[in-house]
Amino acid sequence: ACIIALEGVGSGLVLNGEIYYGSHGSEGEVGHTTVHLAPQYMLLNTAETVINSSRCDCELPGFHWETLASMRGLLLLASAVDRDKYFQLSSEYQQEFTSLDFVNAACYSRTGQGRDIPKLAIELLEKETGAYEAYFAHVLTEYARIFTIGVANLANILDLEVIVMGGPLITLLDRLPLRNEIRSYWDQYVLRGQSVRRSYKPLSQLWQGAALLFWDPAYRRQISSL
């Protein structure tokens, strides 16, 4: 399986050496995996912090994986973990506060190095160093847990050999680094005996893999049948 996190979360599957398309051509919509059904989602290690349910773009109820693990989902988690810190930080940006801005600020808080961070935001992070370090760590931990739950659903159901994770958001978060956080949750959610290998690739390499579809016999058969 190849998983890409961007505006949503999508995937591609190779089963028995061939691209899998599904009965209706909608294979790979893992972003619409339901990870929580209740109208409120309780964050990890919090007694009161919740996220009120907002419908996915598909209009089906519940918290879908991509509503919490996409670029928008990252900011949703960031605002829920500590609303005051989120708005305090985002208000220092003149333009719209994005997931890239959030990750850059987190990297600056952790390493003292960052780019495209407004002077006021830097002053804020330096003034409240410890508080923001804990805040960023909490957001990353919560994101990693949700992302691992979604990956584990695929691994447990399909008994996959390899899962490749990538896309702009994964590449961004791996600067923190995300893969270590995912590793810490892996055994909690993936069934014992599943020896699926994990691989992290930038988006350019994922697109190179997608281009190889045109050489795949199953892909040609699918196209010719349309």
Tab-separated table of C-alpha atoms in Angstrom, residues 3-226:
chain	number	residue	atom	x	y	z
A	3	ILE	CA	-0.430	6.226	1.444
A	4	ILE	CA	-0.324	9.941	0.632
A	5	ALA	CA	-1.362	12.636	3.129
A	6	LEU	CA	-2.165	16.041	1.653
A	7	GLU	CA	-5.528	17.849	1.545
A	8	GLY	CA	-6.960	14.414	2.242
A	9	VAL	CA	-5.542	10.924	2.700
A	10	GLY	CA	-5.469	8.527	-0.241
A	11	SER	CA	-3.773	5.284	-1.165
A	12	GLY	CA	-2.978	2.780	-3.865
A	13	LEU	CA	-2.825	-0.977	-3.403
A	14	VAL	CA	-0.766	-3.630	-5.150
A	15	LEU	CA	-2.203	-7.081	-4.408
A	16	ASN	CA	-0.625	-10.264	-5.784
A	17	GLY	CA	1.628	-8.158	-7.996
A	18	GLU	CA	-1.166	-6.196	-9.673
A	19	ILE	CA	-2.774	-2.820	-9.093
A	20	TYR	CA	-6.102	-3.235	-7.298
A	21	TYR	CA	-9.010	-1.119	-8.591
A	22	GLY	CA	-12.061	-2.334	-6.684
A	23	SER	CA	-15.440	-3.265	-8.102
A	24	HIS	CA	-16.409	0.337	-8.841
A	25	GLY	CA	-13.055	2.034	-9.447
A	26	SER	CA	-12.963	3.671	-6.014
A	27	GLU	CA	-10.173	1.611	-4.481
A	28	GLY	CA	-7.816	3.549	-2.230
A	29	GLU	CA	-10.332	5.772	-0.437
A	30	VAL	CA	-8.731	5.003	2.914
A	31	GLY	CA	-9.257	8.607	3.952
A	32	HIS	CA	-12.893	7.693	4.541
A	33	THR	CA	-12.055	4.976	7.052
A	34	THR	CA	-14.052	5.790	10.171
A	35	VAL	CA	-11.732	6.159	13.155
A	36	HIS	CA	-14.341	7.452	15.616
A	37	LEU	CA	-18.147	7.437	15.539
A	38	ALA	CA	-19.185	9.478	18.572
A	39	PRO	CA	-20.086	13.155	18.043
A	40	GLN	CA	-17.020	14.189	20.046
A	41	TYR	CA	-13.448	12.957	19.790
A	42	MET	CA	-11.446	12.833	23.047
A	43	LEU	CA	-7.772	13.669	22.636
A	44	LEU	CA	-5.068	11.524	24.185
A	45	ASN	CA	-3.953	12.294	27.759
A	46	THR	CA	-6.598	14.939	28.279
A	47	ALA	CA	-9.541	14.977	30.630
A	48	GLU	CA	-11.677	17.579	28.912
A	49	THR	CA	-10.232	18.401	25.478
A	50	VAL	CA	-12.494	17.199	22.680
A	51	ILE	CA	-13.121	17.900	19.008
A	52	ASN	CA	-16.720	18.331	17.991
A	53	SER	CA	-17.625	16.266	14.961
A	54	SER	CA	-17.667	17.996	11.591
A	55	ARG	CA	-18.706	16.046	8.557
A	56	CYS	CA	-16.153	14.866	6.045
A	57	ASP	CA	-16.337	16.146	2.461
A	58	CYS	CA	-18.130	12.896	1.597
A	59	GLU	CA	-20.959	13.985	3.950
A	60	LEU	CA	-20.991	10.662	5.851
A	61	PRO	CA	-21.103	10.871	9.667
A	62	GLY	CA	-18.288	10.231	12.117
A	63	PHE	CA	-14.629	11.165	12.207
A	64	HIS	CA	-13.041	9.921	9.006
A	65	TRP	CA	-9.305	9.324	8.941
A	66	GLU	CA	-8.546	12.243	6.642
A	67	THR	CA	-10.549	14.717	8.738
A	68	LEU	CA	-7.855	14.283	11.426
A	69	ALA	CA	-4.793	13.164	9.425
A	70	SER	CA	-4.830	15.610	6.492
A	71	MET	CA	-3.297	19.083	6.417
A	72	ARG	CA	-6.574	20.528	7.665
A	73	GLY	CA	-6.737	17.785	10.264
A	74	LEU	CA	-3.330	18.733	11.655
A	75	LEU	CA	-4.528	22.279	12.307
A	76	LEU	CA	-7.769	20.943	13.777
A	77	LEU	CA	-5.739	18.896	16.250
A	78	ALA	CA	-3.430	21.833	16.945
A	79	SER	CA	-6.335	24.103	17.850
A	80	ALA	CA	-7.986	21.410	19.985
A	81	VAL	CA	-4.873	20.502	22.002
A	82	ASP	CA	-4.532	24.078	23.260
A	83	ARG	CA	-6.862	26.626	21.702
A	84	ASP	CA	-5.204	29.603	23.403
A	85	LYS	CA	-1.695	28.686	22.228
A	86	TYR	CA	-2.937	27.942	18.733
A	87	PHE	CA	-4.643	31.316	18.297
A	88	GLN	CA	-1.805	33.114	20.066
A	89	LEU	CA	0.647	31.681	17.554
A	90	SER	CA	-1.522	31.917	14.435
A	91	SER	CA	-2.409	35.543	15.164
A	92	GLU	CA	1.250	36.499	14.660
A	93	TYR	CA	0.971	35.570	10.968
A	94	GLN	CA	-0.317	38.208	8.582
A	95	GLN	CA	-1.425	35.644	6.031
A	96	GLU	CA	-3.535	32.541	6.583
A	97	PHE	CA	-1.905	30.218	9.103
A	98	THR	CA	-1.140	26.895	7.372
A	99	SER	CA	0.096	23.459	8.371
A	100	LEU	CA	3.501	24.396	6.912
A	101	ASP	CA	3.610	27.423	9.211
A	102	PHE	CA	2.750	25.202	12.164
A	103	VAL	CA	5.498	22.690	11.376
A	104	ASN	CA	8.070	25.449	10.788
A	105	ALA	CA	7.195	26.961	14.167
A	106	ALA	CA	7.469	23.537	15.815
A	107	CYS	CA	10.891	22.987	14.230
A	108	TYR	CA	12.061	26.391	15.444
A	109	SER	CA	10.818	25.628	18.942
A	110	ARG	CA	12.682	22.318	18.963
A	111	THR	CA	15.928	23.220	17.182
A	112	GLY	CA	16.134	27.012	17.116
A	113	GLN	CA	16.154	26.859	13.333
A	114	GLY	CA	13.294	27.595	11.015
A	115	ARG	CA	12.261	29.537	7.945
A	116	ASP	CA	9.458	31.871	6.963
A	117	ILE	CA	8.538	32.559	10.578
A	118	PRO	CA	7.369	36.108	11.381
A	119	LYS	CA	9.480	38.041	13.867
A	120	LEU	CA	6.572	38.289	16.323
A	121	ALA	CA	6.065	34.517	16.222
A	122	ILE	CA	9.769	33.951	16.913
A	123	GLU	CA	9.607	36.323	19.863
A	124	LEU	CA	6.574	34.465	21.190
A	125	LEU	CA	8.266	31.064	20.875
A	126	GLU	CA	11.427	32.307	22.562
A	127	LYS	CA	9.459	33.901	25.388
A	128	GLU	CA	7.431	30.753	26.146
A	129	THR	CA	9.960	28.105	25.122
A	130	GLY	CA	9.006	25.297	27.501
A	131	ALA	CA	5.261	25.751	27.146
A	132	TYR	CA	5.357	25.647	23.360
A	133	GLU	CA	7.756	22.704	23.243
A	134	ALA	CA	5.245	20.675	25.258
A	135	TYR	CA	2.391	21.933	23.079
A	136	PHE	CA	4.051	20.973	19.793
A	137	ALA	CA	5.027	17.569	21.210
A	138	HIS	CA	1.419	16.915	22.246
A	139	VAL	CA	0.084	17.780	18.782
A	140	LEU	CA	2.662	15.586	17.043
A	141	THR	CA	1.949	12.681	19.395
A	142	GLU	CA	-1.792	12.953	18.796
A	143	TYR	CA	-1.326	13.144	15.016
A	144	ALA	CA	1.029	10.145	15.002
A	145	ARG	CA	-1.421	8.062	17.019
A	146	ILE	CA	-4.322	8.815	14.664
A	147	PHE	CA	-2.179	8.245	11.580
A	148	THR	CA	-0.936	4.910	12.943
A	149	ILE	CA	-4.504	3.786	13.673
A	150	GLY	CA	-5.412	4.370	10.026
A	151	VAL	CA	-2.339	2.534	8.742
A	152	ALA	CA	-2.974	-0.324	11.175
A	153	ASN	CA	-6.489	-0.762	9.809
A	154	LEU	CA	-5.006	-1.466	6.384
A	155	ALA	CA	-2.258	-3.711	7.728
A	156	ASN	CA	-4.581	-5.757	9.926
A	157	ILE	CA	-7.267	-6.310	7.278
A	158	LEU	CA	-5.034	-6.978	4.260
A	159	ASP	CA	-1.908	-8.459	5.902
A	160	LEU	CA	0.300	-6.260	3.732
A	161	GLU	CA	3.983	-6.826	3.101
A	162	VAL	CA	5.012	-3.176	2.695
A	163	ILE	CA	3.372	0.158	3.505
A	164	VAL	CA	4.907	3.253	1.896
A	165	MET	CA	3.997	6.563	3.516
A	166	GLY	CA	4.577	9.939	1.914
A	167	GLY	CA	3.169	13.161	0.606
A	168	PRO	CA	3.892	16.770	1.595
A	169	LEU	CA	2.441	16.522	5.101
A	170	ILE	CA	4.355	13.361	6.017
A	171	THR	CA	7.568	14.874	4.622
A	172	LEU	CA	6.975	18.038	6.651
A	173	LEU	CA	6.226	16.233	9.896
A	174	ASP	CA	9.157	13.884	9.470
A	175	ARG	CA	11.385	16.892	10.159
A	176	LEU	CA	10.218	16.605	13.787
A	177	PRO	CA	10.531	13.418	13.216
A	178	LEU	CA	7.162	11.731	12.689
A	179	ARG	CA	8.484	8.239	11.956
A	180	ASN	CA	9.778	7.838	15.508
A	181	GLU	CA	6.351	8.783	16.853
A	182	ILE	CA	4.661	6.268	14.517
A	183	ARG	CA	7.094	3.579	15.655
A	184	SER	CA	6.125	4.181	19.279
A	185	TYR	CA	2.466	3.374	18.506
A	186	TRP	CA	2.936	0.658	15.898
A	187	ASP	CA	2.776	-2.374	18.191
A	188	GLN	CA	-0.255	-0.969	20.020
A	189	TYR	CA	-2.441	-1.110	16.913
A	190	VAL	CA	-0.902	-3.572	14.426
A	191	LEU	CA	-1.769	-7.222	15.115
A	192	ARG	CA	0.953	-9.432	16.505
A	193	GLY	CA	2.558	-11.475	13.765
A	194	GLN	CA	2.127	-8.765	11.132
A	195	SER	CA	5.650	-8.105	9.893
A	196	VAL	CA	4.705	-5.314	7.494
A	197	ARG	CA	7.652	-3.104	6.569
A	198	ARG	CA	7.388	0.679	6.672
A	199	SER	CA	8.947	2.993	4.147
A	200	TYR	CA	8.886	6.806	3.913
A	201	LYS	CA	9.176	8.508	0.528
A	202	PRO	CA	8.863	12.128	-0.665
A	203	LEU	CA	6.029	12.945	-3.024
A	204	SER	CA	8.302	13.039	-6.092
A	205	GLN	CA	9.208	9.375	-5.605
A	206	LEU	CA	5.565	8.442	-5.095
A	207	TRP	CA	4.686	10.088	-8.411
A	208	GLN	CA	7.480	8.139	-10.089
A	209	GLY	CA	5.847	4.979	-8.795
A	210	ALA	CA	2.454	6.139	-10.075
A	211	ALA	CA	3.958	6.704	-13.528
A	212	LEU	CA	4.948	3.028	-13.645
A	213	LEU	CA	1.244	2.152	-13.708
A	214	PHE	CA	1.278	2.739	-17.451
A	215	TRP	CA	3.597	-0.255	-17.822
A	216	ASP	CA	1.435	-2.499	-15.642
A	217	PRO	CA	-0.666	-5.046	-17.607
A	218	ALA	CA	-3.534	-4.787	-15.118
A	219	TYR	CA	-3.647	-1.015	-15.610
A	220	ARG	CA	-3.793	-1.364	-19.393
A	221	ARG	CA	-6.618	-3.883	-19.088
A	222	GLN	CA	-8.512	-1.514	-16.796
A	223	ILE	CA	-8.120	1.415	-19.196
A	224	SER	CA	-9.156	-0.624	-22.225
A	225	SER	CA	-12.345	-1.759	-20.466
A	226	LEU	CA	-13.564	1.817	-19.829
